[in-house]
Every structure is written in C-alpha cells, then in structure tokens.
Coordinates of C-alpha atoms in Angstrom, one line a residue:
Chain A
M1 CA 111.0 122.7 99.5
N2 CA 107.7 124.6 98.9
I3 CA 106.6 126.5 95.9
D4 CA 104.1 129.2 96.6
L5 CA 101.9 129.0 93.4
V6 CA 99.7 131.8 94.5
R7 CA 102.8 134.1 94.9
S8 CA 104.0 132.9 91.5
F9 CA 100.7 134.0 90.0
E10 CA 100.9 137.4 91.8
I11 CA 104.4 138.0 90.5
F12 CA 103.2 137.2 87.0
I13 CA 100.3 139.7 87.2
E14 CA 102.5 142.4 88.9
N15 CA 105.2 142.0 86.2
F16 CA 102.9 141.1 83.3
D17 CA 104.3 143.8 81.0
S18 CA 107.9 142.9 81.6
F19 CA 107.2 139.2 81.0
M20 CA 105.3 139.9 77.8
Y21 CA 108.1 142.2 76.6
G22 CA 110.5 139.3 77.3
V23 CA 108.2 136.8 75.5
M24 CA 108.0 139.2 72.5
M25 CA 111.7 139.6 72.3
T26 CA 112.3 135.8 72.6
V27 CA 109.8 135.2 69.8
L28 CA 111.4 137.9 67.7
F29 CA 114.9 136.3 68.1
A30 CA 113.6 132.8 67.5
I31 CA 111.8 133.7 64.3
V32 CA 114.4 136.0 62.9
G33 CA 117.2 133.5 63.8
T34 CA 115.3 130.6 62.2
V35 CA 114.2 132.4 59.1
F36 CA 117.5 134.1 58.3
G37 CA 119.4 131.0 59.6
L38 CA 117.5 129.0 57.1
I39 CA 118.3 131.4 54.3
I40 CA 122.0 131.3 55.2
G41 CA 121.8 127.5 55.6
L42 CA 120.3 127.1 52.1
L43 CA 122.9 129.4 50.5
V44 CA 125.7 127.6 52.2
S45 CA 124.5 124.1 51.6
G46 CA 123.6 125.1 48.0
I47 CA 127.1 126.3 47.4
R48 CA 128.5 123.2 49.0
A49 CA 126.4 121.0 46.8
I50 CA 127.9 122.5 43.6
K51 CA 130.8 120.2 43.2
I52 CA 133.9 120.8 41.1
E53 CA 133.4 119.3 37.7
K54 CA 136.0 118.4 35.1
T55 CA 134.3 120.7 32.6
D56 CA 134.9 123.7 34.9
S57 CA 137.5 126.3 34.0
E58 CA 140.5 126.7 36.3
P59 CA 139.3 130.0 37.9
V60 CA 135.9 128.4 38.6
K61 CA 137.6 125.4 40.2
V62 CA 139.7 127.7 42.4
I63 CA 136.6 129.7 43.5
K64 CA 134.7 126.6 44.3
K65 CA 137.6 125.2 46.4
I66 CA 138.0 128.5 48.3
A67 CA 134.2 128.7 48.9
E68 CA 134.2 125.2 50.3
L69 CA 137.1 126.0 52.7
I70 CA 135.4 129.1 53.9
I71 CA 132.1 127.3 54.5
R72 CA 133.9 124.5 56.4
F73 CA 135.6 127.0 58.6
Y74 CA 132.3 128.8 59.2
I75 CA 130.5 125.7 60.3
F76 CA 133.5 124.5 62.3
V77 CA 133.6 127.8 64.3
F78 CA 129.9 128.4 64.8
R79 CA 129.0 124.8 65.7
G80 CA 132.1 124.4 67.9
T81 CA 131.7 127.4 70.2
P82 CA 128.8 128.4 72.5
M83 CA 126.5 131.1 71.2
M84 CA 127.1 133.0 74.4
V85 CA 130.8 133.3 73.6
Q86 CA 130.1 134.2 69.9
A87 CA 127.7 136.9 71.0
I88 CA 130.2 138.7 73.2
F89 CA 133.2 138.2 70.9
F90 CA 131.5 139.4 67.7
Y91 CA 129.6 142.2 69.4
Y92 CA 132.8 143.8 70.7
F93 CA 135.0 142.8 67.7
F94 CA 132.7 144.6 65.3
R95 CA 131.3 147.3 67.5
D96 CA 133.7 150.0 66.3
I97 CA 133.1 149.0 62.7
F98 CA 129.4 148.6 62.6
H99 CA 128.4 150.7 65.5
W100 CA 125.6 148.3 66.1
T101 CA 123.2 148.1 69.0
H102 CA 122.9 145.0 71.2
L103 CA 119.6 144.2 69.5
E104 CA 121.1 144.3 66.0
A105 CA 124.2 142.3 67.1
G106 CA 122.0 139.7 68.8
L107 CA 119.8 139.3 65.7
V108 CA 122.8 138.9 63.4
I109 CA 124.6 136.4 65.7
I110 CA 121.5 134.2 66.3
A111 CA 121.0 134.1 62.5
I112 CA 124.6 133.3 61.7
N113 CA 124.7 130.7 64.5
T114 CA 121.5 129.0 63.3
G115 CA 122.8 129.2 59.7
A116 CA 125.7 126.9 60.6
Y117 CA 123.3 124.3 62.0
M118 CA 120.8 124.8 59.2
A119 CA 123.6 124.2 56.6
E120 CA 124.2 120.8 58.1
I121 CA 120.5 120.0 58.3
I122 CA 120.0 120.9 54.7
R123 CA 123.1 119.0 53.7
S124 CA 121.7 115.8 55.1
G125 CA 118.4 116.6 53.4
I126 CA 120.3 116.9 50.1
G127 CA 122.1 113.6 50.8
A128 CA 118.7 111.9 51.2
I129 CA 117.8 112.7 47.6
D130 CA 118.8 110.0 45.1
K131 CA 121.5 111.3 42.8
G132 CA 119.5 110.0 39.8
Q133 CA 117.2 113.0 39.9
K134 CA 120.2 115.3 39.7
E135 CA 121.6 113.3 36.8
A136 CA 118.2 113.5 35.0
S137 CA 118.1 117.2 35.5
R138 CA 121.6 117.7 34.2
S139 CA 120.9 115.4 31.3
L140 CA 118.0 117.6 30.3
G141 CA 120.4 120.5 30.1
L142 CA 119.6 122.2 33.4
S143 CA 122.6 123.9 34.9
N144 CA 124.0 123.0 38.3
V145 CA 122.3 126.1 39.9
Q146 CA 119.0 125.4 38.2
T147 CA 119.1 121.8 39.4
L148 CA 119.7 123.0 42.9
L149 CA 116.9 125.6 42.8
Y150 CA 114.2 123.5 41.1
I151 CA 115.0 119.9 42.0
I152 CA 117.4 119.5 45.0
L153 CA 116.7 122.3 47.5
P154 CA 112.8 122.1 47.4
Q155 CA 113.1 118.4 48.2
A156 CA 115.9 118.9 50.7
I157 CA 113.8 121.5 52.6
R158 CA 110.9 119.1 52.6
N159 CA 113.1 116.2 53.8
S160 CA 114.6 118.4 56.5
F161 CA 111.4 120.1 57.7
P162 CA 111.2 118.3 61.1
S163 CA 114.8 119.3 61.8
I164 CA 114.3 122.8 60.6
G165 CA 111.3 123.1 62.9
N166 CA 113.3 121.7 65.7
Q167 CA 115.8 124.5 65.2
L168 CA 113.0 127.0 65.8
I169 CA 112.3 125.3 69.2
V170 CA 116.0 125.3 70.0
N171 CA 116.1 129.0 69.2
I172 CA 113.2 129.8 71.5
K173 CA 115.3 128.4 74.3
D174 CA 118.8 129.3 73.2
S175 CA 117.9 133.0 72.6
S176 CA 118.2 133.2 76.4
M177 CA 122.0 133.0 76.0
L178 CA 121.9 136.4 74.4
N179 CA 121.1 138.0 77.7
V180 CA 124.9 138.4 78.1
L181 CA 125.0 141.2 75.6
P182 CA 122.5 142.1 77.1
I183 CA 119.3 141.5 75.2
T184 CA 116.0 142.0 77.2
E185 CA 114.5 138.7 76.2
L186 CA 112.5 136.5 78.6
F187 CA 115.4 135.1 80.6
F188 CA 116.9 138.6 81.0
Q189 CA 113.6 140.0 82.2
T190 CA 113.1 137.1 84.6
T191 CA 116.6 137.7 86.1
S192 CA 115.7 141.4 86.6
I193 CA 112.3 140.6 88.2
A194 CA 113.8 137.8 90.5
G195 CA 116.7 140.2 91.4
S196 CA 114.2 142.7 92.7
N197 CA 111.7 140.5 94.5
M198 CA 114.3 137.8 95.6
Q199 CA 111.7 135.1 95.0
F200 CA 113.7 133.1 92.5
I201 CA 111.7 129.8 92.5
E202 CA 108.3 131.5 92.1
T203 CA 109.6 133.8 89.4
Y204 CA 111.5 131.2 87.4
L205 CA 108.6 128.9 87.6
I206 CA 106.6 131.4 85.5
T207 CA 109.5 131.7 83.0
A208 CA 109.7 127.9 82.7
L209 CA 106.0 127.8 82.0
L210 CA 106.2 130.6 79.5
Y211 CA 109.0 128.8 77.7
L212 CA 107.0 125.6 77.7
L213 CA 104.0 127.4 76.3
L214 CA 106.1 129.0 73.5
T215 CA 107.8 125.7 72.5
S216 CA 104.4 123.8 72.7
L217 CA 102.8 126.4 70.5
A218 CA 105.7 126.3 68.1
S219 CA 105.5 122.4 68.0
L220 CA 101.8 122.6 67.3
A221 CA 102.2 125.1 64.5
L222 CA 105.0 123.1 62.9
N223 CA 103.0 119.9 63.0
L224 CA 100.1 121.6 61.3
F225 CA 102.4 123.1 58.7
E226 CA 104.1 119.8 58.2
R227 CA 100.8 118.1 57.6
K228 CA 99.8 120.7 55.1
M229 CA 103.1 120.4 53.3
G230 CA 102.7 116.7 53.1
L231 CA 99.5 117.1 51.3
A232 CA 100.7 119.9 49.1
K233 CA 101.5 118.8 45.6
A234 CA 104.3 120.6 43.8
H235 CA 103.5 121.8 40.4
V236 CA 105.3 123.5 37.6
E237 CA 104.1 126.9 38.8
M238 CA 106.7 126.5 41.5
C239 CA 109.4 127.2 39.0
S240 CA 107.9 130.4 37.6
Chain B
M1 CA 123.3 110.1 6.1
Q2 CA 124.4 112.8 8.6
E3 CA 126.9 111.8 11.2
M4 CA 125.4 112.7 14.6
I5 CA 127.8 111.2 17.1
K6 CA 131.4 110.1 16.4
I7 CA 133.5 108.5 19.1
E8 CA 137.2 108.1 18.7
G9 CA 139.6 106.2 21.1
L10 CA 137.3 106.8 24.1
K11 CA 138.8 105.6 27.4
K12 CA 137.4 105.8 30.9
G13 CA 138.5 104.3 34.2
F14 CA 137.4 104.3 37.8
E15 CA 139.9 104.1 40.6
G16 CA 142.5 102.4 38.4
Q17 CA 140.1 100.0 36.8
H18 CA 139.8 100.5 33.0
V19 CA 136.2 100.3 32.0
L20 CA 136.4 101.7 28.5
K21 CA 139.6 100.8 26.7
G22 CA 139.3 102.6 23.4
I23 CA 135.9 102.9 21.8
D24 CA 135.3 104.0 18.2
L25 CA 131.7 104.4 17.1
K26 CA 129.6 106.4 14.7
L27 CA 125.9 107.0 15.0
Y28 CA 124.0 108.4 12.0
K29 CA 120.8 110.4 11.9
G30 CA 117.7 108.3 12.1
E31 CA 119.7 105.3 13.2
V32 CA 118.9 103.0 16.1
M33 CA 122.0 101.5 17.7
T34 CA 121.8 99.0 20.5
I35 CA 124.7 98.2 22.7
I36 CA 124.7 94.7 24.1
G37 CA 127.0 92.8 26.2
S38 CA 127.4 91.2 29.6
S39 CA 127.2 93.2 32.9
G40 CA 130.4 95.2 33.6
S41 CA 131.4 95.3 29.9
G42 CA 131.2 99.1 29.9
K43 CA 127.9 99.7 28.1
S44 CA 126.3 102.1 30.5
T45 CA 129.6 104.0 31.1
L46 CA 129.8 104.5 27.3
L47 CA 126.3 106.0 27.2
R48 CA 127.0 108.2 30.3
C49 CA 130.2 109.5 28.6
V50 CA 128.2 110.4 25.5
N51 CA 125.9 112.5 27.8
L52 CA 128.9 113.7 29.7
L53 CA 127.6 112.4 33.0
E54 CA 131.0 110.8 33.1
Y55 CA 133.9 112.7 31.7
P56 CA 136.2 110.5 29.6
D57 CA 139.9 110.1 30.5
S58 CA 140.9 110.4 26.9
G59 CA 139.6 110.2 23.3
H60 CA 137.1 112.3 21.5
I61 CA 133.3 112.6 21.1
Y62 CA 131.9 114.7 18.3
F63 CA 128.3 115.8 18.1
K64 CA 127.6 116.9 14.5
D65 CA 131.4 117.6 14.1
Q66 CA 131.7 119.6 17.3
D67 CA 134.1 118.3 19.8
I68 CA 132.0 118.1 23.0
L69 CA 135.1 117.7 25.2
A70 CA 136.6 120.9 23.9
K71 CA 137.2 123.7 26.4
G72 CA 134.3 126.2 26.4
F73 CA 131.8 123.8 24.8
D74 CA 128.3 124.5 26.0
V75 CA 127.5 121.2 27.7
N76 CA 124.0 122.2 28.9
S77 CA 123.0 123.2 25.4
Y78 CA 124.4 119.9 24.1
R79 CA 122.5 117.9 26.6
S80 CA 119.2 119.5 25.6
H81 CA 119.9 118.0 22.2
V82 CA 121.0 114.6 23.4
N83 CA 118.7 113.4 26.2
M84 CA 119.0 110.4 28.3
V85 CA 116.4 107.9 29.7
F86 CA 117.6 106.0 32.8
Q87 CA 117.1 102.6 34.1
S88 CA 115.7 103.9 37.4
F89 CA 113.5 106.5 35.7
N90 CA 114.8 109.4 37.8
L91 CA 111.6 111.4 37.7
F92 CA 111.6 114.6 39.7
N93 CA 109.6 113.8 42.9
N94 CA 108.7 117.4 43.6
Y95 CA 106.8 117.8 40.4
D96 CA 103.7 116.1 39.0
V97 CA 103.9 114.4 35.6
L98 CA 103.2 117.6 33.7
G99 CA 105.8 119.5 35.8
N100 CA 108.4 116.8 35.0
L101 CA 107.8 117.4 31.3
T102 CA 107.7 121.2 31.3
L103 CA 110.5 122.1 33.6
G104 CA 113.3 121.5 31.1
Q105 CA 111.4 123.1 28.3
I106 CA 110.8 126.3 30.3
K107 CA 114.2 126.6 32.0
V108 CA 116.5 125.3 29.2
L109 CA 114.6 125.8 26.0
K110 CA 112.9 129.0 27.2
R111 CA 109.6 127.9 25.9
S112 CA 106.5 129.7 27.3
K113 CA 104.4 127.8 29.9
D114 CA 101.6 127.3 27.4
E115 CA 103.8 126.0 24.6
A116 CA 105.6 123.7 27.0
K117 CA 102.3 122.4 28.3
E118 CA 101.0 121.8 24.8
I119 CA 104.2 119.9 23.8
A120 CA 104.1 117.9 27.1
I121 CA 100.5 116.8 26.5
H122 CA 101.3 115.8 22.9
N123 CA 104.2 113.6 24.1
L124 CA 102.1 112.2 27.0
K125 CA 99.6 111.1 24.3
R126 CA 102.5 109.6 22.3
V127 CA 103.4 107.3 25.3
G128 CA 99.8 106.7 26.3
M129 CA 100.0 108.7 29.6
Q130 CA 97.7 111.6 28.9
D131 CA 95.3 110.6 31.6
F132 CA 98.1 110.9 34.3
M133 CA 99.0 114.5 33.6
H134 CA 98.5 115.7 37.2
A135 CA 99.5 112.5 38.9
D136 CA 102.1 112.3 41.6
V137 CA 105.0 110.6 39.9
R138 CA 105.9 108.6 43.1
K139 CA 102.5 106.8 42.8
L140 CA 103.0 105.5 39.2
S141 CA 103.9 102.0 38.4
G142 CA 107.4 101.3 37.0
G143 CA 106.2 101.0 33.4
Q144 CA 104.2 104.3 33.8
K145 CA 107.2 106.0 35.3
Q146 CA 109.5 105.0 32.4
R147 CA 106.9 106.1 29.8
V148 CA 106.8 109.5 31.6
A149 CA 110.6 109.6 31.5
I150 CA 110.5 108.9 27.8
A151 CA 107.9 111.6 27.3
R152 CA 110.1 114.0 29.3
A153 CA 113.0 113.4 27.0
L154 CA 110.8 113.7 23.9
S155 CA 109.4 117.0 25.2
M156 CA 112.9 118.6 24.8
S157 CA 112.6 117.8 21.1
P158 CA 116.0 116.1 21.2
E159 CA 118.0 115.0 18.2
I160 CA 119.2 111.9 20.0
I161 CA 117.8 109.9 22.9
L162 CA 120.2 107.6 24.9
F163 CA 118.4 104.8 26.7
D164 CA 120.3 103.2 29.6
E165 CA 118.7 99.8 30.2
P166 CA 115.2 101.3 30.1
T167 CA 113.4 98.0 31.1
S168 CA 115.9 96.5 33.5
A169 CA 114.1 97.8 36.6
L170 CA 110.7 96.8 35.4
D171 CA 108.5 93.9 36.3
P172 CA 108.2 91.5 33.4
E173 CA 104.6 92.5 32.5
M174 CA 105.6 96.1 32.3
V175 CA 108.6 95.6 29.9
N176 CA 106.5 95.3 26.8
E177 CA 104.6 98.6 27.3
V178 CA 107.9 100.4 27.4
L179 CA 109.5 98.5 24.5
R180 CA 106.4 99.2 22.4
V181 CA 106.9 103.0 23.0
I182 CA 110.6 102.8 22.1
K183 CA 109.7 100.8 19.0
D184 CA 107.2 103.5 17.9
L185 CA 109.9 106.1 18.3
A186 CA 112.2 104.0 16.1
D187 CA 109.5 103.8 13.5
D188 CA 109.2 107.6 13.6
G189 CA 112.8 107.9 12.7
L190 CA 114.3 109.1 16.0
T191 CA 118.0 108.7 16.4
M192 CA 118.6 106.5 19.4
M193 CA 121.4 104.7 21.3
I194 CA 120.0 101.9 23.5
V195 CA 121.8 99.8 26.1
T196 CA 119.6 96.8 26.6
H197 CA 119.5 93.2 27.7
E198 CA 116.3 92.6 25.7
M199 CA 117.8 90.7 22.8
R200 CA 114.6 90.1 20.9
F201 CA 113.8 93.8 21.1
A202 CA 117.4 94.7 20.0
K203 CA 117.1 92.3 17.0
D204 CA 113.8 93.8 16.0
V205 CA 114.5 97.5 16.4
S206 CA 118.2 98.0 15.7
H207 CA 119.8 99.2 12.5
K208 CA 123.2 98.7 14.1
V209 CA 124.3 96.5 17.1
A210 CA 127.5 96.9 19.0
F211 CA 128.6 94.0 21.2
M212 CA 130.8 95.1 24.0
S213 CA 133.1 92.9 26.0
E214 CA 135.7 93.9 28.6
G215 CA 135.6 97.6 27.7
V216 CA 135.9 97.3 23.9
I217 CA 133.5 96.9 21.0
S218 CA 134.2 93.4 20.3
E219 CA 131.8 93.1 17.3
F220 CA 129.8 95.6 15.4
G221 CA 127.3 95.2 12.6
T222 CA 123.7 95.1 11.5
A223 CA 121.2 93.3 13.7
S224 CA 121.2 90.4 11.3
E225 CA 125.0 90.2 11.2
I226 CA 125.3 90.2 14.9
F227 CA 122.3 88.0 15.9
E228 CA 122.3 85.6 12.9
H229 CA 125.9 85.4 11.7
P230 CA 128.2 86.5 14.6
K231 CA 131.8 86.3 13.5
K232 CA 133.5 86.2 16.9
E233 CA 133.4 83.3 19.3
R234 CA 132.8 85.7 22.3
T235 CA 129.7 87.1 20.6
R236 CA 128.4 83.5 19.9
Q237 CA 129.0 82.5 23.5
F238 CA 127.1 85.6 24.8
L239 CA 124.1 85.0 22.5
A240 CA 124.1 81.3 23.2
S241 CA 124.0 82.0 27.0
L242 CA 120.8 83.9 26.3
N243 CA 119.3 81.3 24.0
I244 CA 119.3 83.6 21.1

C-alpha cells in the first residue's frame, strides 16, 4: 500500500480553506465543550459534595436528596451513551421547542456531555482533599457553600488539573462525532473533500496530522499552564 | 462566673457502639478544662459534639443558656464563637499563613481585609509566627503549623477554644513550643476545653480536669484533686500507668 505524500500536500493546499474552517470549528467545540463542561462539572460536583446534615430542615433534606438523584441520573445517562447518539437524540427531541441550529445543539451537547465526565473528575479531586480542612473551615463558622467555594473546589480543580486538561484533548478528537448532526468540523470537512477527490488515504492523512498537531499544541499549552499553576501561590485575594 | 457551656445527658454512638453514654459538664468563663483519659474513652467525640462536628444522639448542649441543638439555631454563628484546634492542624493548603487567618474573619465575621490582616498579624505575633506571614503552610514544621492553627482560631476572637489533642501529632521537640502558646492563652484568661495526653501540662494549666473512661466522666475536679488525690481506683490506675 502506497501513500502519495506529494498528493497529500497538494490536497491540503487545494482545500486549505476547508481544512482551516474544520480546524477552527473543532477548536471551537473543544474549547466551548471543555470550559462549559468544567462549569457544569463544578456545579454538579459542588452540589453533590454538600451532604445532608442532621441540622438541615426537612425541606432542605428533601431538596438535597432530589438533587443527588437527578445528578446521578444525568451522569449515568451521559457517560453511559455515545455522544453521537446523544447528539442526534437531543437535537431532534428539542428541535421543535428550542428551534436551534446544528451548531447551537452541537455546542450544548458537547458541553453537557463533558460536564458529566468533569463532574466525576472533580468528585475524585474533592475526594483527594483531607476532610480535616473541611472540618476546620466549618469549625470557623464558614457555611457548606463557602467551604466549597473557598477551600474545597479550588484545591479539587488543582488536584484534577491533569484530568481536566486531558478532557480538552478528548474533546478535540470526540468533536468529530458531532459530524452526524451535521457540524462542519474537521472530520466532516475531510469526509466532504475525500468524497469529491476519492483519494481517501491521502486526504485522511492530512486530517490525522492536523488532529495530532492540535492535540500536541493543547498538551504543550496544558503543561505550561500546569507548571505555572504549580508555582502560583494562593492568597487571600482569591476570596475577594 | 458566667456559665459558657452546659452539657446535660449527652449521648453519641457510631454504628451501634455507644461512645458517649451520658455526659454532664459545665464550663465557666475564663476556665481551662482539660479532658483526660485513655484512647477510645470518648474525649475527642465529646469535643466534636460541642463544636457540632458530630451531632449528638440525645442530650443537651447550651452555649450561654442557648440550646445549640434547637431547631433553627445558627450553627455557623455559634462556631465562630467556639473555635476548634485540631490534632492534625487542618490548615487550608490553598492559602498562605495570612490567608488562613483572614479567610474566616472576612467571610464569617465580615471584617474588612485591612482589619482582618491587622488582627491576623497581631495573633501571629502572639504565637511567634509573624515572620511566616506569607509562607506556604505545607512547608511549615508540625509545631509551626499548630501555632498557625491556634492563631487562626484566635483571629476569630472566639469566646471559647476547643483543643483536640493539639500536640499528639508533633515530634517531641515541638510539643513544648505549642504547649507554651496554650499556657500563655490560659494566663490571658481565655476559656478553653483541652483534650490532651500531656499530663504535666494538664496539671499545670487546668482549673478543672475531667477524667473520662468508657464514655462517661468517671471523675471530675480541680487539677490537684484529680492528680494528687484521685478518689476512684480507675483514675489512680490511669495516672499510675503514666507515672504521674
């Protein structure tokens, strides 16, 4: 089996704009998915971390219990089904209500899907913090929510940073599943180009190299950021 | 003397095991009470119940005549008056020393940053840690960490501090630096409840001593009554085992 590298390069130059548009969309989906997924994950894991206490009133206990059940169901569904299936199901299920475009639906779905994974990542980050810090915070009079915001979550994010970064890399690759909607990300663009020139190996080689370039750049950026974070010293200004 | 804490018939169990089997105690303003006894006698559980880190199964705890177990009682506000110092320090790793001392002041007591900082520095001086204001708490020695933890509690201007075995996790050479700080606080008239295995220290610093055995206060009295003239055989055995 031969790969014509020169032809690959020619295809890349001929379809440069299409490839770049695909790259741009892939980057958009990966970043939006990861950022909003992280926000969802923080919210979800934060709510999960607020346990039912004996001092809670009955309505509060019921609300906490219901929230826990909803969260468990959300994580169960979104981690247990492929994003491709979620994309098609939710797009059509809510199309008549939201009247959303493929792009809007794709961004929402990748964020919610990532949120389920982020929730589990942050949960394990929370689990790595010794419970003594939480007790000390509560014993000073900080509320459950204040303890989460100022003590637990900042450390959980720090503990989970490698896994959070990994999720960005996963999203760069998994955004390709949204081509089913369709979304004109890199994989979709490649399929179109290869469909017209019928030179699949040469075309997909370019795509593979572009994905590698994107994931390598993301890894590099994450490593730099992680190193910077490791040196950063938290200060009381954080809580202002 | 004003009654600060009154405990009546306090019971607490874990998974069917009764740890506290009916505790009655009174702590007065300016008083230093040490709670001694062998491991597993319920000392730490008692202290944690007073701070509501453990919720009692039955009984009553009053703070200045207010029932802290009553429905609707503001637990967070109560805790800002009754702070706790832990065996394992429990400093906040995401803050430097100053951040550890100012967080509670700013968020709970609503003090301004400047005021909180001023109070924090004052208390760091009290425990001899003013030179470590911006230090990473993870890099401090055990004794230094515990002094910061004490300064953190002091910065909340509490009415009572509960000490849960404050020197048990320390190397022997660091024990004295912490005990010296607690002794100074006692001399300043701070109301304290201390769970400790440091019998010499307990004898020296306490106004009242409670000897706990198997979930009850087996003997209660002044330091001299408990250490020099214990009435009960169990207390004598315990002290003898420690060569006191």
